[in-house]
mmCIF file of C-alpha atoms in Angstrom:
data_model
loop_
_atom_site.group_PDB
_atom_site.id
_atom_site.type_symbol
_atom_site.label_atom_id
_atom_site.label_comp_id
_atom_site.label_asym_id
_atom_site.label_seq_id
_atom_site.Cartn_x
_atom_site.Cartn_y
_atom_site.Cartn_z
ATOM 1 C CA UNK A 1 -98.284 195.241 -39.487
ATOM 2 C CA UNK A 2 -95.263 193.146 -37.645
ATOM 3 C CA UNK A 3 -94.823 196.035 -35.346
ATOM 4 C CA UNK A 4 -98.585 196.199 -34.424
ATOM 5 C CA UNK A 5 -99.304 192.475 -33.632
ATOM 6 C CA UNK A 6 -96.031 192.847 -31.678
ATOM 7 C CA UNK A 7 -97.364 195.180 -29.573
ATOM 8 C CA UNK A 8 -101.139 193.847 -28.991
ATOM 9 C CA UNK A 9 -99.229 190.375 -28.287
ATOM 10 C CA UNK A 10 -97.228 192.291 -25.674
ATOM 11 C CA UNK A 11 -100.033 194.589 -23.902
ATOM 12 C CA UNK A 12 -102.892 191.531 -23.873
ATOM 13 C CA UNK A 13 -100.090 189.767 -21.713
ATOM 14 C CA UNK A 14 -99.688 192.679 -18.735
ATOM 15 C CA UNK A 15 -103.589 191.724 -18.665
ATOM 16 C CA UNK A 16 -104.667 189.579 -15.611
ATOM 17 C CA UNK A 17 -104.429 185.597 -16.735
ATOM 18 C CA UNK A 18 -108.217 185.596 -16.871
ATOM 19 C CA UNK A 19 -107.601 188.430 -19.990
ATOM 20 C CA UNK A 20 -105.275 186.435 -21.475
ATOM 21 C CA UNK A 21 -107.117 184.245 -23.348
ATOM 22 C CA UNK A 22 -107.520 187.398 -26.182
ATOM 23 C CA UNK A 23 -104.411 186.056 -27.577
ATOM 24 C CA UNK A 24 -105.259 182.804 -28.688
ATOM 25 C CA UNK A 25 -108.225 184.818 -30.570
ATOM 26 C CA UNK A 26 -105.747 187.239 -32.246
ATOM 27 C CA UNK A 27 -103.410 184.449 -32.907
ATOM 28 C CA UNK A 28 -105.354 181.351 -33.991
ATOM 29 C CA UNK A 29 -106.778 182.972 -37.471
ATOM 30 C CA UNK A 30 -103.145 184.121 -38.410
ATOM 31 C CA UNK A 31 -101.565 180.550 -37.040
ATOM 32 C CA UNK A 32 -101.217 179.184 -40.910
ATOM 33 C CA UNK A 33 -100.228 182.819 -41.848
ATOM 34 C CA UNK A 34 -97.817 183.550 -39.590
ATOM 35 C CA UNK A 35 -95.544 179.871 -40.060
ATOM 36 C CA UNK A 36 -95.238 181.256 -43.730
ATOM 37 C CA UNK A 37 -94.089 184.311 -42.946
ATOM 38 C CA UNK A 38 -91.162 182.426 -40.595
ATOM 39 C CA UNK A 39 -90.742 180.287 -43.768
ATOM 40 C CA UNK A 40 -90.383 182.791 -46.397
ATOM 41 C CA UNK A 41 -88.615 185.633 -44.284
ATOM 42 C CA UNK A 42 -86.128 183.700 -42.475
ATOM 43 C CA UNK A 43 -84.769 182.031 -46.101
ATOM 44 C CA UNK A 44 -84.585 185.221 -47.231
ATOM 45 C CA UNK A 45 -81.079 185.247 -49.260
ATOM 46 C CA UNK A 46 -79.347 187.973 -45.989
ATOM 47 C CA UNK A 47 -75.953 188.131 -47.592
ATOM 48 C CA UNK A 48 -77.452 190.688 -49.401
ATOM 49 C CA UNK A 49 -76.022 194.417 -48.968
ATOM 50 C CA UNK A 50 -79.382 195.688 -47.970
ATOM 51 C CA UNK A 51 -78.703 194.173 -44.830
ATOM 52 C CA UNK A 52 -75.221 195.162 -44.079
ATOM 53 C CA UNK A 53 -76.617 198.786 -42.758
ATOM 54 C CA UNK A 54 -78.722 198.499 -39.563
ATOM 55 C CA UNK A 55 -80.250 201.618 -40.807
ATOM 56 C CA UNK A 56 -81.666 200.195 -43.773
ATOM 57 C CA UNK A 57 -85.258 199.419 -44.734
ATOM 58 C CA UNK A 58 -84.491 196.073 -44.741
ATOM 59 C CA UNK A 59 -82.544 195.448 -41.563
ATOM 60 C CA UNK A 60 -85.683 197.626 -39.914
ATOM 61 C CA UNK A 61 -88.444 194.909 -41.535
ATOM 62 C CA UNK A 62 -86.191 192.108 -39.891
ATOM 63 C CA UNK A 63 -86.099 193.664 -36.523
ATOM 64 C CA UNK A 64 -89.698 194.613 -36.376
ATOM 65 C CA UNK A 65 -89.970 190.243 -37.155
ATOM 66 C CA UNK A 66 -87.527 189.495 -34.605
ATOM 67 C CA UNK A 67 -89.759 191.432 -31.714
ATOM 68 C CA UNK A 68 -92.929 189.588 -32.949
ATOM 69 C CA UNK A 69 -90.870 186.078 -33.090
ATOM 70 C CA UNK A 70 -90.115 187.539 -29.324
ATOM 71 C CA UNK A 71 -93.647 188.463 -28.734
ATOM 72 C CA UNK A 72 -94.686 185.268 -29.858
ATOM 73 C CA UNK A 73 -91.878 182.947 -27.675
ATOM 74 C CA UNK A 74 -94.088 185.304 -24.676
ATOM 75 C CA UNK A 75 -97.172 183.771 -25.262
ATOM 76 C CA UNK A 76 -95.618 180.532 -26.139
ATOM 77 C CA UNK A 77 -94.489 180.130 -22.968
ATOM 78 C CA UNK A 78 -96.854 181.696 -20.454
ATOM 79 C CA UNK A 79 -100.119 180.522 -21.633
ATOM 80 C CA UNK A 80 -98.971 177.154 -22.910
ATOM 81 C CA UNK A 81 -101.208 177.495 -26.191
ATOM 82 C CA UNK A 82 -99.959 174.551 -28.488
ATOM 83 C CA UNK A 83 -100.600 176.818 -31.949
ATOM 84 C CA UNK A 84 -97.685 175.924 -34.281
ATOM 85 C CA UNK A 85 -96.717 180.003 -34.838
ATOM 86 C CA UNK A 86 -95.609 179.818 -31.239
ATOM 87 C CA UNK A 87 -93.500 176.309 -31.167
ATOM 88 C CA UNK A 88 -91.872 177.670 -34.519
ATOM 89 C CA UNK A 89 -88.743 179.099 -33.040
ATOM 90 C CA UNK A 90 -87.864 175.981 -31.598
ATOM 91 C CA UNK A 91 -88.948 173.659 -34.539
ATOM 92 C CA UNK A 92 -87.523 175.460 -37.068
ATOM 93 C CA UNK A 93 -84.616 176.730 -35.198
ATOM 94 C CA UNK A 94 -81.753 176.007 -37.716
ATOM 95 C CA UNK A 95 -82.991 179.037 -39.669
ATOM 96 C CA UNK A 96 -82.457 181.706 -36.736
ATOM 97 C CA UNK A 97 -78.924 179.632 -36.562
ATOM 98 C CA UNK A 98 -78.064 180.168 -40.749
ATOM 99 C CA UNK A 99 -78.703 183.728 -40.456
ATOM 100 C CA UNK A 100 -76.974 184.121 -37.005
ATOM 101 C CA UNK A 101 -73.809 182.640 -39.196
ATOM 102 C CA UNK A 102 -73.992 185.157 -42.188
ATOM 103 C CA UNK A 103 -72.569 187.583 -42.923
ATOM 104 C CA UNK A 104 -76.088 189.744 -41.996
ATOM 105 C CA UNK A 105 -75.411 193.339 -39.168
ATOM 106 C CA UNK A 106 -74.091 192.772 -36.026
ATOM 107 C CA UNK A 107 -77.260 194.132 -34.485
ATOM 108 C CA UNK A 108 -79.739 191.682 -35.608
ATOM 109 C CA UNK A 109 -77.170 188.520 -35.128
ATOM 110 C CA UNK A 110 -76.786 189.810 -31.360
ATOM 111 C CA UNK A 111 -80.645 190.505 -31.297
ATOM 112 C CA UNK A 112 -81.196 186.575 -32.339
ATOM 113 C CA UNK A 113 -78.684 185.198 -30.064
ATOM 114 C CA UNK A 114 -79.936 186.925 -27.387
ATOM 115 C CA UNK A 115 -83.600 185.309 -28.475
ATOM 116 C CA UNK A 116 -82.418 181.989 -28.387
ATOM 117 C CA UNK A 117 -80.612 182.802 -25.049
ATOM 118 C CA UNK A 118 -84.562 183.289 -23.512
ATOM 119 C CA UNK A 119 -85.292 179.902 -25.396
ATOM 120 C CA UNK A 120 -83.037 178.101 -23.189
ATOM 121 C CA UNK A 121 -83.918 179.531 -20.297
ATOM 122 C CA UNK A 122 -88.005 178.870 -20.327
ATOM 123 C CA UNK A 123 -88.122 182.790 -20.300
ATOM 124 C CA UNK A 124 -90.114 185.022 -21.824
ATOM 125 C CA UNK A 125 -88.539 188.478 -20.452
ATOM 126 C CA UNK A 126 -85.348 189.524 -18.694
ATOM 127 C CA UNK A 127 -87.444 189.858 -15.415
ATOM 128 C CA UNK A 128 -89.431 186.658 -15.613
ATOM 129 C CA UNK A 129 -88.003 183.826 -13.758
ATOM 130 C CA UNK A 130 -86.179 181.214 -15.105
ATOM 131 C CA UNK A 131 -87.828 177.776 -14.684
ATOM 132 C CA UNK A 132 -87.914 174.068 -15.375
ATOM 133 C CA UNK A 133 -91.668 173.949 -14.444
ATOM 134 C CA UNK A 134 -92.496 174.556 -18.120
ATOM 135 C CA UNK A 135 -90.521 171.526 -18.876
ATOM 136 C CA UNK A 136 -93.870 169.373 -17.398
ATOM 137 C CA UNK A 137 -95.506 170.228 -20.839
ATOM 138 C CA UNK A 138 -94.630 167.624 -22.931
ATOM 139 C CA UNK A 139 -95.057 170.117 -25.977
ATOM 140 C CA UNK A 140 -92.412 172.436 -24.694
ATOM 141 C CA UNK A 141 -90.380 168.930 -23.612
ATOM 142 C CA UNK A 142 -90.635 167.607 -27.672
ATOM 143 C CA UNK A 143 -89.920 171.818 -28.475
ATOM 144 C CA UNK A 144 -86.582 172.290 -26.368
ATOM 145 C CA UNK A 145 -85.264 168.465 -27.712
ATOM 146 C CA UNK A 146 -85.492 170.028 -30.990
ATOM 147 C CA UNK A 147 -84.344 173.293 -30.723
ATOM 148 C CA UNK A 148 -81.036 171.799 -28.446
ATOM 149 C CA UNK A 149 -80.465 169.083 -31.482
ATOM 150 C CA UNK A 150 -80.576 171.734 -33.844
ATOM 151 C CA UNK A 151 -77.830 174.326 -31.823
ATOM 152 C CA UNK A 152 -75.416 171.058 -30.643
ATOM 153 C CA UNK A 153 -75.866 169.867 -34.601
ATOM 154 C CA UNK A 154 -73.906 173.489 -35.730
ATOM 155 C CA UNK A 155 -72.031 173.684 -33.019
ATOM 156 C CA UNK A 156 -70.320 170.109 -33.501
ATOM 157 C CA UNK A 157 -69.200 171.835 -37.336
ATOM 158 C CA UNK A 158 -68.045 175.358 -37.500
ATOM 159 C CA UNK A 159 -70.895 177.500 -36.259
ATOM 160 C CA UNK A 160 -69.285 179.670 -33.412
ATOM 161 C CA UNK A 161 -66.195 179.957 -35.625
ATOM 162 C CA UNK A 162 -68.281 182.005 -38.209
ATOM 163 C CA UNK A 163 -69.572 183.871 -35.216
ATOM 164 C CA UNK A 164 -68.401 187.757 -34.106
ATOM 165 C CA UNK A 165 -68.263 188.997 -30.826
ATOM 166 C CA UNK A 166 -68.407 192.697 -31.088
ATOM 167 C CA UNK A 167 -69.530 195.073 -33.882
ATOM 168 C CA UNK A 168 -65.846 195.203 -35.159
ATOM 169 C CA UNK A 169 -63.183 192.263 -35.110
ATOM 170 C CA UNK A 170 -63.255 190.035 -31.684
ATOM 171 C CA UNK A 171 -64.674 186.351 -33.384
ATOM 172 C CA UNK A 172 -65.448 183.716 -30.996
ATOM 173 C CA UNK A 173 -62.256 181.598 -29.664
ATOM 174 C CA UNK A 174 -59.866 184.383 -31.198
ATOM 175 C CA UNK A 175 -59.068 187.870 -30.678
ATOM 176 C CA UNK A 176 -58.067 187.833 -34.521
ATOM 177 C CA UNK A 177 -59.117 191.541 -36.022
ATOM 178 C CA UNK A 178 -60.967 190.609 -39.238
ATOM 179 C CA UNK A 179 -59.321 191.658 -42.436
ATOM 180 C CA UNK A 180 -59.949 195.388 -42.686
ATOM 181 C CA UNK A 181 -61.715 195.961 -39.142
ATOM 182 C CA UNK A 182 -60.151 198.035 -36.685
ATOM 183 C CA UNK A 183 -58.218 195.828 -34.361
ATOM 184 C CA UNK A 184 -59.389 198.051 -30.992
ATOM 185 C CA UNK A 185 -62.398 196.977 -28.806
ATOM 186 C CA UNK A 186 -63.201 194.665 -26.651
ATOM 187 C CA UNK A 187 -65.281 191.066 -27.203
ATOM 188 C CA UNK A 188 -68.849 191.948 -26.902
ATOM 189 C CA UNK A 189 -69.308 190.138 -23.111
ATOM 190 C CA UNK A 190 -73.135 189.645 -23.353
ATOM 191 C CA UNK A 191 -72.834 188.036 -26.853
ATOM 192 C CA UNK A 192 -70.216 185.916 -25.381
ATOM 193 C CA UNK A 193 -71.997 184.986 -22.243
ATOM 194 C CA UNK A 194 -75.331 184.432 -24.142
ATOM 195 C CA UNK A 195 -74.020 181.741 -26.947
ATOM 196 C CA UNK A 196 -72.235 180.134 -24.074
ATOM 197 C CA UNK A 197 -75.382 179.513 -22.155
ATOM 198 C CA UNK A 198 -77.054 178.170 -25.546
ATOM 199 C CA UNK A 199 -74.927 175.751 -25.878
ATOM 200 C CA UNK A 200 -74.407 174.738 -22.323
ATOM 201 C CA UNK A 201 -78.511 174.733 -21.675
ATOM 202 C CA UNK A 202 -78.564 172.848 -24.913
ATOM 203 C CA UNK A 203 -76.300 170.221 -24.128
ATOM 204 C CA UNK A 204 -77.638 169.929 -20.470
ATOM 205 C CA UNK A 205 -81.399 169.280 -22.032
ATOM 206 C CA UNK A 206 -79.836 166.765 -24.676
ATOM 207 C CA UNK A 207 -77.886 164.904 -21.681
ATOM 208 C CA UNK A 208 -81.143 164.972 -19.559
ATOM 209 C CA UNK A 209 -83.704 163.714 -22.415
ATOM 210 C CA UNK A 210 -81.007 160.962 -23.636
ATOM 211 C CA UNK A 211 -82.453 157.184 -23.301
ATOM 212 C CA UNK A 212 -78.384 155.264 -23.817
ATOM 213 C CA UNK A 213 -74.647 156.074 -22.607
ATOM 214 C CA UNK A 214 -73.833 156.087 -25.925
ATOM 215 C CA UNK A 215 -75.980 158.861 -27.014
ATOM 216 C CA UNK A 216 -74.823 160.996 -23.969
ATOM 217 C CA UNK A 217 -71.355 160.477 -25.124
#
């Protein structure tokens, strides 16, 4: 069911703007539905050993979540539609952020990070263009405050400490292997590069939307 509204979210937007409007109609019955889902699936208890296997049926359910969250940050962004299931990423960010920290696979930490990464960015693909135009909405404006609160909140404790760079050892700000890892193997770059820009594009939107000096500082 994930996978399918996924891809219907996906196809209605290569439509013509006109077209698009057959989202809102697929999404605004499910709107209530599909905040609980974010709720209950994203609290989920992921230190769990079903989801230390990126082959497992319960690493697959979380992926097939993660595209629609992606699907979902799409429509969010290109039609402007203020339904809460698409400002949800940014509101309720700090949940993406726990499980990003756990101890959940590699895969679906560096499939998050590189969500939030098109968060930042007012981007809703790789090939769409990065823009502050978006930023005129004062929806998205209230949505990226709290989504950079939320990332310079963790990052201010130990967040990117708890954070690995590759699928074996490399942790962020060491090159530490982690006890019983193979110490060979680079730092995943795009990982790196990705939480970087998070955090810069966080702080930049904080320092921007920030009414005293004090605040800034």
């Amino acid at each position: 069911c994930l996978w399918t509204l996924a891809a219907i979210l996906k196809e209605t937007l290569k439509d013509a703007p006109v077209l698009r409007a057959g989202v809102l109609k697929v999404l605004a019955p499910l709107d209530a539905v599909l905040e609980g889902f974010y709720n209950a699936i994203l609290l989920h208890h992921f230190d769990s050993h079903h989801y230390t296997s990126p082959y497992s049926e319960a690493t697959n359910n979380l992926i097939s979540f993660v595209d629609l969250l992606e699907a979902l940050l799409a429509s969010r962004i290109e039609l402007e539609l203020p339904l809460r299931c698409q400002r949800i990423l940014f509101l309720k960010v700090s949940y993406v952020l726990n499980i990003i920290s756990s101890s959940i696979h590699y895969v679906i930490k560096k499939k998050l990070i590189l969500l939030l990464k098109k968060c930042v960015l007012y981007k809703s693909r790789e090939d769409a263009k990065s823009g502050s135009l978006f930023l005129q909405t004062p929806s998205l404006c209230e949505d990226m405050l709290a989504l950079s609160n939320a990332v310079l909140q963790v990052v201010n404790l130990t967040w990117l400490n708890q954070i690995p760079l590759s699928g074996k050892s490399s942790y962020f700000g060491s090159s530490e292997a982690a006890p019983g890892h193979d110490s060979q193997g680079g730092s995943d770059q795009t990982v790196l590069r990705a939480l970087s820009l998070v955090v810069l594009k966080a702080l930049e939107f904080k320092i921007h939307h920030s009414s005293t000096e004090a605040e800034i500082k």
